[in-house]
């Protein structure tokens, strides 16, 4: 599982791929739609989509002459579950900060 997470995080961490993931968050898009939205060339977008696909972040279906890309819900859920493990850490630290700030000055 750690290997999958690391591959996905590495893929998403690249700025253009991050923008593609953000775009696909709103729903499936054709390659052409992604090209238009990001104002990049089709070969660049296709390369980034291939890398996101290899990391299992996106999946493609063919509709007529187009490839439609969508986020893989399982992959995004795994990333979300992983980040949630850190929520307690931050919550605890914020609680301690709040307690510190509430203490009267001496």
XYZ file of C-alpha atoms in Angstrom:
106
model
C 0.000 0.000 0.000
C 2.842 2.408 0.799
C 4.275 1.925 -2.694
C 0.894 2.823 -4.262
C 0.596 5.922 -2.104
C 4.120 7.048 -2.873
C 3.572 6.629 -6.640
C 0.318 8.564 -6.463
C 1.721 11.365 -4.342
C 4.746 11.657 -6.622
C 2.508 11.810 -9.698
C 0.170 14.407 -8.211
C 2.972 16.564 -6.825
C 4.002 17.791 -10.287
C 2.199 21.144 -10.830
C 0.587 20.364 -14.195
C -0.626 16.963 -13.031
C -1.965 18.596 -9.870
C -3.952 21.002 -12.065
C -5.294 18.063 -14.096
C -6.435 16.319 -10.908
C -8.113 19.536 -9.765
C -9.863 19.818 -13.135
C -11.044 16.197 -13.027
C -12.374 16.697 -9.513
C -15.304 18.495 -11.134
C -16.024 15.530 -13.399
C -14.748 13.548 -16.382
C -13.077 15.435 -19.209
C -11.907 14.649 -22.701
C -8.267 15.190 -23.584
C -9.374 18.131 -25.713
C -11.266 19.635 -22.795
C -8.193 19.346 -20.585
C -6.018 20.867 -23.318
C -8.387 23.823 -23.630
C -8.757 24.330 -19.873
C -5.017 24.250 -19.194
C -3.967 25.961 -22.418
C -1.290 23.340 -23.050
C -0.443 21.287 -26.091
C -2.122 17.939 -26.615
C 1.167 15.963 -26.451
C 1.993 17.538 -23.071
C -1.440 16.774 -21.649
C -1.363 13.221 -22.995
C 2.023 12.629 -21.380
C 0.776 13.871 -18.005
C -2.402 11.790 -18.303
C -0.308 8.716 -19.108
C 1.784 9.274 -15.970
C -1.321 9.798 -13.846
C -2.746 6.610 -15.335
C 0.411 4.663 -14.531
C 0.054 5.837 -10.926
C -3.610 4.683 -10.969
C -4.854 8.191 -10.248
C -6.968 8.437 -13.428
C -8.669 6.024 -15.774
C -9.784 6.482 -19.342
C -12.730 5.257 -21.354
C -13.161 5.577 -25.064
C -16.257 7.335 -26.407
C -16.318 7.401 -30.191
C -13.048 9.126 -31.170
C -12.383 10.621 -27.740
C -10.739 9.372 -24.582
C -12.558 10.535 -21.481
C -10.523 10.737 -18.282
C -11.845 10.565 -14.747
C -10.315 10.283 -11.303
C -10.209 6.798 -9.834
C -12.312 7.065 -6.654
C -10.410 4.216 -4.976
C -7.092 6.000 -5.441
C -8.428 9.281 -4.118
C -10.026 7.511 -1.149
C -6.682 5.875 -0.295
C -4.961 9.258 -0.405
C -7.685 10.772 1.760
C -7.474 7.923 4.274
C -3.706 8.358 4.474
C -3.922 12.103 5.118
C -6.661 11.594 7.721
C -4.196 9.618 9.827
C -2.440 12.927 10.445
C -5.598 14.786 11.480
C -5.225 13.716 15.106
C -1.676 15.005 15.179
C -2.728 18.445 13.979
C -5.800 18.500 16.194
C -3.697 17.708 19.257
C -1.182 20.416 18.388
C -3.898 22.982 17.781
C -5.520 22.085 21.118
C -2.199 22.596 22.898
C -1.693 25.914 21.111
C -5.188 27.003 22.134
C -4.485 26.072 25.758
C -1.224 27.974 25.667
C -2.885 31.072 24.224
C -5.692 30.887 26.802
C -3.252 30.862 29.727
C -3.053 34.185 31.558
C 0.185 36.100 31.141
C 2.464 36.026 34.138
